[in-house]
PDB file of C-alpha atoms in Angstrom:
ATOM      1  CA  MET A  28      -3.202   5.781   5.909  1.00  0.00           C
ATOM      2  CA  HIS A  29      -3.311   2.328   7.430  1.00  0.00           C
ATOM      3  CA  THR A  30      -3.729   3.438  11.044  1.00  0.00           C
ATOM      4  CA  ALA A  31      -6.551   5.774   9.999  1.00  0.00           C
ATOM      5  CA  ARG A  32      -8.381   2.687   8.741  1.00  0.00           C
ATOM      6  CA  GLY A  33      -7.904   0.875  12.049  1.00  0.00           C
ATOM      7  CA  MET A  34      -4.859  -1.251  11.274  1.00  0.00           C
ATOM      8  CA  ASP A  35      -2.091  -1.876  13.798  1.00  0.00           C
ATOM      9  CA  CYS A  36       1.632  -1.633  12.966  1.00  0.00           C
ATOM     10  CA  ILE A  37       1.939  -5.427  13.158  1.00  0.00           C
ATOM     11  CA  ASP A  38      -0.751  -5.854  10.509  1.00  0.00           C
ATOM     12  CA  CYS A  39       1.820  -4.718   7.935  1.00  0.00           C
ATOM     13  CA  HIS A  40       5.194  -5.129   9.603  1.00  0.00           C
ATOM     14  CA  THR A  41       6.511  -8.651   9.990  1.00  0.00           C
ATOM     15  CA  GLN A  42       8.323 -10.119  12.971  1.00  0.00           C
ATOM     16  CA  ARG A  43      11.573  -9.591  11.008  1.00  0.00           C
ATOM     17  CA  ASP A  44      10.757  -5.889  10.573  1.00  0.00           C
ATOM     18  CA  ILE A  45      10.127  -5.458  14.280  1.00  0.00           C
ATOM     19  CA  MET A  46      12.574  -7.879  15.927  1.00  0.00           C
ATOM     20  CA  GLY A  47      15.250  -8.002  13.228  1.00  0.00           C
ATOM     21  CA  ASP A  48      16.436 -10.717  10.886  1.00  0.00           C
ATOM     22  CA  GLY A  49      19.895 -11.342  12.331  1.00  0.00           C
ATOM     23  CA  ASN A  50      21.666  -8.857  10.058  1.00  0.00           C
ATOM     24  CA  ILE A  51      23.124  -5.458  10.945  1.00  0.00           C
ATOM     25  CA  TYR A  52      21.900  -2.478   8.902  1.00  0.00           C
ATOM     26  CA  SER A  53      23.364   1.023   8.867  1.00  0.00           C
ATOM     27  CA  LYS A  54      19.936   2.621   8.458  1.00  0.00           C
ATOM     28  CA  GLN A  55      16.641   1.561  10.008  1.00  0.00           C
ATOM     29  CA  HIS A  56      14.684   1.627   6.743  1.00  0.00           C
ATOM     30  CA  GLN A  57      17.078  -0.957   5.279  1.00  0.00           C
ATOM     31  CA  ALA A  58      15.894  -3.499   7.852  1.00  0.00           C
ATOM     32  CA  ILE A  59      12.262  -3.273   6.692  1.00  0.00           C
ATOM     33  CA  GLU A  60      11.274  -6.085   4.337  1.00  0.00           C
ATOM     34  CA  ILE A  61       7.824  -4.864   3.353  1.00  0.00           C
ATOM     35  CA  ARG A  62       7.050  -2.257   0.731  1.00  0.00           C
ATOM     36  CA  CYS A  63       3.751  -0.879  -0.495  1.00  0.00           C
ATOM     37  CA  GLU A  64       4.057  -3.301  -3.420  1.00  0.00           C
ATOM     38  CA  THR A  65       4.044  -6.294  -1.055  1.00  0.00           C
ATOM     39  CA  CYS A  66       0.285  -5.966  -0.595  1.00  0.00           C
ATOM     40  CA  HIS A  67      -0.810  -3.481  -3.272  1.00  0.00           C
ATOM     41  CA  GLY A  68       1.375  -4.531  -6.210  1.00  0.00           C
ATOM     42  CA  ASP A  69       2.516  -1.827  -8.612  1.00  0.00           C
ATOM     43  CA  ASP A  70       1.095  -0.195 -11.714  1.00  0.00           C
ATOM     44  CA  ILE A  71       2.115  -3.170 -13.877  1.00  0.00           C
ATOM     45  CA  THR A  72       1.902  -6.277 -11.685  1.00  0.00           C
ATOM     46  CA  TYR A  73      -0.227  -7.630  -8.881  1.00  0.00           C
ATOM     47  CA  PRO A  74       1.436  -8.584  -5.572  1.00  0.00           C
ATOM     48  CA  MET A  75       3.724 -11.607  -5.654  1.00  0.00           C
ATOM     49  CA  LEU A  76       2.067 -14.660  -4.078  1.00  0.00           C
ATOM     50  CA  LEU A  77       3.246 -18.097  -2.939  1.00  0.00           C
ATOM     51  CA  LYS A  78       1.090 -21.087  -2.077  1.00  0.00           C
ATOM     52  CA  VAL A  79       1.294 -22.766   1.341  1.00  0.00           C
ATOM     53  CA  THR A  80       2.322 -26.375   0.635  1.00  0.00           C
ATOM     54  CA  ASP A  81       3.786 -27.600   3.943  1.00  0.00           C
ATOM     55  CA  PRO A  82       1.521 -28.256   6.958  1.00  0.00           C
ATOM     56  CA  LYS A  83       4.425 -27.274   9.256  1.00  0.00           C
ATOM     57  CA  ASP A  84       4.958 -23.936   7.484  1.00  0.00           C
ATOM     58  CA  GLU A  85       5.515 -20.923   9.762  1.00  0.00           C
ATOM     59  CA  VAL A  86       2.648 -19.034   8.073  1.00  0.00           C
ATOM     60  CA  ILE A  87       0.259 -21.670   9.442  1.00  0.00           C
ATOM     61  CA  ARG A  88       1.950 -21.879  12.843  1.00  0.00           C
ATOM     62  CA  LEU A  89       2.123 -18.106  13.426  1.00  0.00           C
ATOM     63  CA  SER A  90      -1.419 -17.438  12.202  1.00  0.00           C
ATOM     64  CA  ARG A  91      -2.812 -19.679  14.939  1.00  0.00           C
ATOM     65  CA  HIS A  92      -1.967 -16.884  17.391  1.00  0.00           C
ATOM     66  CA  TYR A  93      -4.050 -14.285  15.528  1.00  0.00           C
ATOM     67  CA  LYS A  94      -7.725 -13.595  15.974  1.00  0.00           C
ATOM     68  CA  GLY A  95      -9.729 -15.005  13.117  1.00  0.00           C
ATOM     69  CA  PRO A  96      -9.171 -18.090  11.008  1.00  0.00           C
ATOM     70  CA  ALA A  97      -5.660 -19.552  10.772  1.00  0.00           C
ATOM     71  CA  ASN A  98      -3.919 -20.075   7.439  1.00  0.00           C
ATOM     72  CA  SER A  99      -4.096 -23.513   5.891  1.00  0.00           C
ATOM     73  CA  LEU A 100      -2.622 -25.630   3.115  1.00  0.00           C
ATOM     74  CA  GLY A 101      -3.422 -24.203  -0.284  1.00  0.00           C
ATOM     75  CA  ASP A 102      -3.661 -20.562   0.862  1.00  0.00           C
ATOM     76  CA  TRP A 103      -1.909 -18.056  -1.396  1.00  0.00           C
ATOM     77  CA  MET A 104       0.145 -15.620   0.712  1.00  0.00           C
ATOM     78  CA  ALA A 105       1.691 -12.269  -0.275  1.00  0.00           C
ATOM     79  CA  VAL A 106       5.495 -12.253  -0.473  1.00  0.00           C
ATOM     80  CA  THR A 107       7.808  -9.517   0.837  1.00  0.00           C
ATOM     81  CA  GLU A 108      10.676  -7.934  -1.048  1.00  0.00           C
ATOM     82  CA  ARG A 109      13.020 -10.445   0.625  1.00  0.00           C
ATOM     83  CA  LYS A 110      10.877 -13.376  -0.561  1.00  0.00           C
ATOM     84  CA  ASN A 111       9.374 -14.118   2.867  1.00  0.00           C
ATOM     85  CA  ARG A 112       5.661 -14.797   2.984  1.00  0.00           C
ATOM     86  CA  MET A 113       3.381 -12.504   4.940  1.00  0.00           C
ATOM     87  CA  THR A 114       1.461 -14.417   7.592  1.00  0.00           C
ATOM     88  CA  ASN A 115      -1.734 -12.362   7.384  1.00  0.00           C
ATOM     89  CA  VAL A 116      -1.941 -11.134   3.763  1.00  0.00           C
ATOM     90  CA  LYS A 117      -3.512 -13.614   1.403  1.00  0.00           C
ATOM     91  CA  VAL A 118      -6.024 -14.260  -1.343  1.00  0.00           C
ATOM     92  CA  LYS A 119      -9.568 -14.911  -0.172  1.00  0.00           C
ATOM     93  CA  ASN A 120     -12.491 -15.232  -2.587  1.00  0.00           C
ATOM     94  CA  GLY A 121     -10.327 -13.895  -5.414  1.00  0.00           C
ATOM     95  CA  LYS A 122      -9.236 -10.732  -3.556  1.00  0.00           C
ATOM     96  CA  ILE A 123      -6.167  -9.781  -1.550  1.00  0.00           C
ATOM     97  CA  ILE A 124      -7.048  -9.292   2.108  1.00  0.00           C
ATOM     98  CA  VAL A 125      -5.180  -8.384   5.274  1.00  0.00           C
ATOM     99  CA  LEU A 126      -6.293 -10.059   8.462  1.00  0.00           C
ATOM    100  CA  GLY A 127      -5.824  -7.844  11.525  1.00  0.00           C
ATOM    101  CA  LYS A 128      -3.548  -9.912  13.760  1.00  0.00           C
ATOM    102  CA  LYS A 129      -4.981  -8.541  17.023  1.00  0.00           C
ATOM    103  CA  SER A 130      -8.443  -7.488  15.869  1.00  0.00           C
ATOM    104  CA  GLY A 131      -9.319 -10.314  13.486  1.00  0.00           C
ATOM    105  CA  ARG A 132     -10.794  -7.677  11.184  1.00  0.00           C
ATOM    106  CA  VAL A 133     -10.572  -8.346   7.441  1.00  0.00           C
ATOM    107  CA  TYR A 134      -9.307  -5.470   5.279  1.00  0.00           C
ATOM    108  CA  ASN A 135      -9.756  -5.561   1.511  1.00  0.00           C
ATOM    109  CA  VAL A 136      -6.564  -4.404  -0.197  1.00  0.00           C
ATOM    110  CA  PRO A 137      -6.900  -1.939  -3.092  1.00  0.00           C
ATOM    111  CA  LEU A 138      -4.550  -2.919  -5.909  1.00  0.00           C
ATOM    112  CA  THR A 139      -2.416  -0.280  -7.596  1.00  0.00           C
ATOM    113  CA  ARG A 140      -2.745  -1.868 -11.023  1.00  0.00           C
ATOM    114  CA  ASP A 141      -6.534  -1.533 -10.894  1.00  0.00           C
ATOM    115  CA  ALA A 142      -6.571   2.170  -9.932  1.00  0.00           C
ATOM    116  CA  ASP A 143      -6.840   4.788 -12.687  1.00  0.00           C
ATOM    117  CA  ALA A 144      -4.995   7.303 -10.511  1.00  0.00           C
ATOM    118  CA  HIS A 145      -1.722   5.432 -10.984  1.00  0.00           C
ATOM    119  CA  TYR A 146      -1.509   5.824 -14.752  1.00  0.00           C
ATOM    120  CA  ILE A 147       0.323   9.156 -14.803  1.00  0.00           C
ATOM    121  CA  PRO A 148       3.745   8.147 -16.199  1.00  0.00           C
ATOM    122  CA  GLN A 149       5.803  10.817 -14.439  1.00  0.00           C
ATOM    123  CA  HIS A 150       4.336   9.831 -11.096  1.00  0.00           C
ATOM    124  CA  ARG A 151       5.029   6.140 -11.593  1.00  0.00           C
ATOM    125  CA  SER A 152       8.658   6.616 -12.545  1.00  0.00           C
ATOM    126  CA  ARG A 153       9.677   9.348 -10.108  1.00  0.00           C
ATOM    127  CA  LEU A 154       7.588   9.150  -6.943  1.00  0.00           C
ATOM    128  CA  GLU A 155       7.393   6.762  -4.042  1.00  0.00           C
ATOM    129  CA  CYS A 156       3.895   5.696  -2.993  1.00  0.00           C
ATOM    130  CA  THR A 157       4.133   7.808   0.173  1.00  0.00           C
ATOM    131  CA  ALA A 158       4.493  10.994  -1.875  1.00  0.00           C
ATOM    132  CA  CYS A 159       0.697  10.934  -2.187  1.00  0.00           C
ATOM    133  CA  HIS A 160      -0.466   8.137   0.092  1.00  0.00           C
ATOM    134  CA  SER A 161       0.517   9.418   3.497  1.00  0.00           C
ATOM    135  CA  ASN A 162      -1.302  11.585   6.012  1.00  0.00           C
ATOM    136  CA  TRP A 163       1.753  13.726   6.711  1.00  0.00           C
ATOM    137  CA  VAL A 164       2.630  14.811   3.164  1.00  0.00           C
ATOM    138  CA  VAL A 165       1.358  17.869   1.344  1.00  0.00           C
ATOM    139  CA  LYS A 166      -1.229  16.912  -1.267  1.00  0.00           C
ATOM    140  CA  CYS A 167      -1.534  18.513  -4.711  1.00  0.00           C
ATOM    141  CA  GLN A 168      -4.228  20.879  -3.455  1.00  0.00           C
ATOM    142  CA  GLY A 169      -2.546  24.137  -2.533  1.00  0.00           C
ATOM    143  CA  CYS A 170       0.563  23.742  -4.699  1.00  0.00           C
ATOM    144  CA  HIS A 171      -1.048  22.809  -7.982  1.00  0.00           C
ATOM    145  CA  MET A 172      -4.704  23.743  -7.623  1.00  0.00           C
ATOM    146  CA  SER A 173      -7.343  25.390  -5.484  1.00  0.00           C
ATOM    147  CA  ILE A 174      -9.824  23.201  -3.685  1.00  0.00           C
ATOM    148  CA  SER A 175     -12.690  23.555  -1.246  1.00  0.00           C
ATOM    149  CA  LEU A 176     -12.156  21.088   1.579  1.00  0.00           C
ATOM    150  CA  GLY A 177     -15.682  21.553   2.915  1.00  0.00           C
ATOM    151  CA  LYS A 178     -17.239  19.158   0.423  1.00  0.00           C
ATOM    152  CA  LYS A 179     -17.475  15.396   0.906  1.00  0.00           C
ATOM    153  CA  ASN A 180     -16.284  14.061  -2.451  1.00  0.00           C
ATOM    154  CA  ARG A 181     -12.650  15.135  -2.831  1.00  0.00           C
ATOM    155  CA  LEU A 182     -12.243  13.503  -6.235  1.00  0.00           C
ATOM    156  CA  GLU A 183     -15.152  15.498  -7.646  1.00  0.00           C
ATOM    157  CA  ASN A 184     -13.729  18.655  -6.030  1.00  0.00           C
ATOM    158  CA  CYS A 185     -10.383  18.015  -7.734  1.00  0.00           C
ATOM    159  CA  ARG A 186     -11.981  17.617 -11.145  1.00  0.00           C
ATOM    160  CA  LYS A 187     -13.854  20.925 -10.809  1.00  0.00           C
ATOM    161  CA  ALA A 188     -10.989  22.865  -9.226  1.00  0.00           C
ATOM    162  CA  PRO A 189      -9.102  25.508 -11.235  1.00  0.00           C
ATOM    163  CA  HIS A 190      -5.556  24.218 -11.634  1.00  0.00           C
ATOM    164  CA  LYS A 191      -2.547  26.428 -11.001  1.00  0.00           C
ATOM    165  CA  SER A 192       0.756  26.246 -12.816  1.00  0.00           C
ATOM    166  CA  PRO A 193       2.864  23.388 -11.537  1.00  0.00           C
ATOM    167  CA  THR A 194       5.862  24.090  -9.367  1.00  0.00           C
ATOM    168  CA  THR A 195       7.954  21.665 -11.402  1.00  0.00           C
ATOM    169  CA  SER A 196      10.250  22.506 -14.293  1.00  0.00           C
ATOM    170  CA  PRO A 197       8.765  23.499 -17.680  1.00  0.00           C
ATOM    171  CA  ASP A 198       9.680  20.064 -19.066  1.00  0.00           C
ATOM    172  CA  ASP A 199       7.312  18.456 -16.560  1.00  0.00           C
ATOM    173  CA  ARG A 200       4.290  20.701 -17.173  1.00  0.00           C
ATOM    174  CA  THR A 201       2.615  18.149 -19.425  1.00  0.00           C
ATOM    175  CA  SER A 202       2.418  15.763 -16.479  1.00  0.00           C
ATOM    176  CA  TRP A 203      -0.066  18.093 -14.808  1.00  0.00           C
ATOM    177  CA  LYS A 204      -2.728  18.088 -17.515  1.00  0.00           C
ATOM    178  CA  SER A 205      -5.060  16.496 -15.004  1.00  0.00           C
ATOM    179  CA  CYS A 206      -4.426  16.456 -11.289  1.00  0.00           C
ATOM    180  CA  ALA A 207      -7.848  14.893 -10.797  1.00  0.00           C
ATOM    181  CA  ASN A 208      -6.482  11.390 -11.154  1.00  0.00           C
ATOM    182  CA  VAL A 209      -4.040  11.976  -8.305  1.00  0.00           C
ATOM    183  CA  CYS A 210      -6.494  13.355  -5.757  1.00  0.00           C
ATOM    184  CA  THR A 211      -8.139  10.095  -4.790  1.00  0.00           C
ATOM    185  CA  THR A 212      -6.363   9.461  -1.501  1.00  0.00           C
TER     186      THR A 212
END
């Protein structure tokens, strides 16, 4: 999803993700400190933020090497799962933005809590974000409903599409009353 919008790997992944943090991990995914929630929050909370209070802070120092404006005292930066601040994800004009480290491009970050599509309880409790928000995964069209891919507005197509029986257990059938809220990616 992110590369399709023009972002580079380093726009999300930190130097600790790429170069390591000094610890040994048995699996590669354990070494990654970012999660979708780092920038997008979850269905209940917005992303965790910390204010830059030290002029010698690494988030100021590292951002000087990026295209675009450097971070400064008073900036509110997104915080990773390991409580490290992102160097290019911050609040600007009341919105979370990502600054492309190489491109200098500003990306507005959609927040999970503000999206209607994330209010399906079974999805929130049992699925990772990438179950829907990834270019390589199968979407609900095909398994749970028919859809015409020739039209521009996929959300409208989902709402009008005849829904098939879900492939989940009978106990989960109530979770598929409306697939339309899921088909917004």
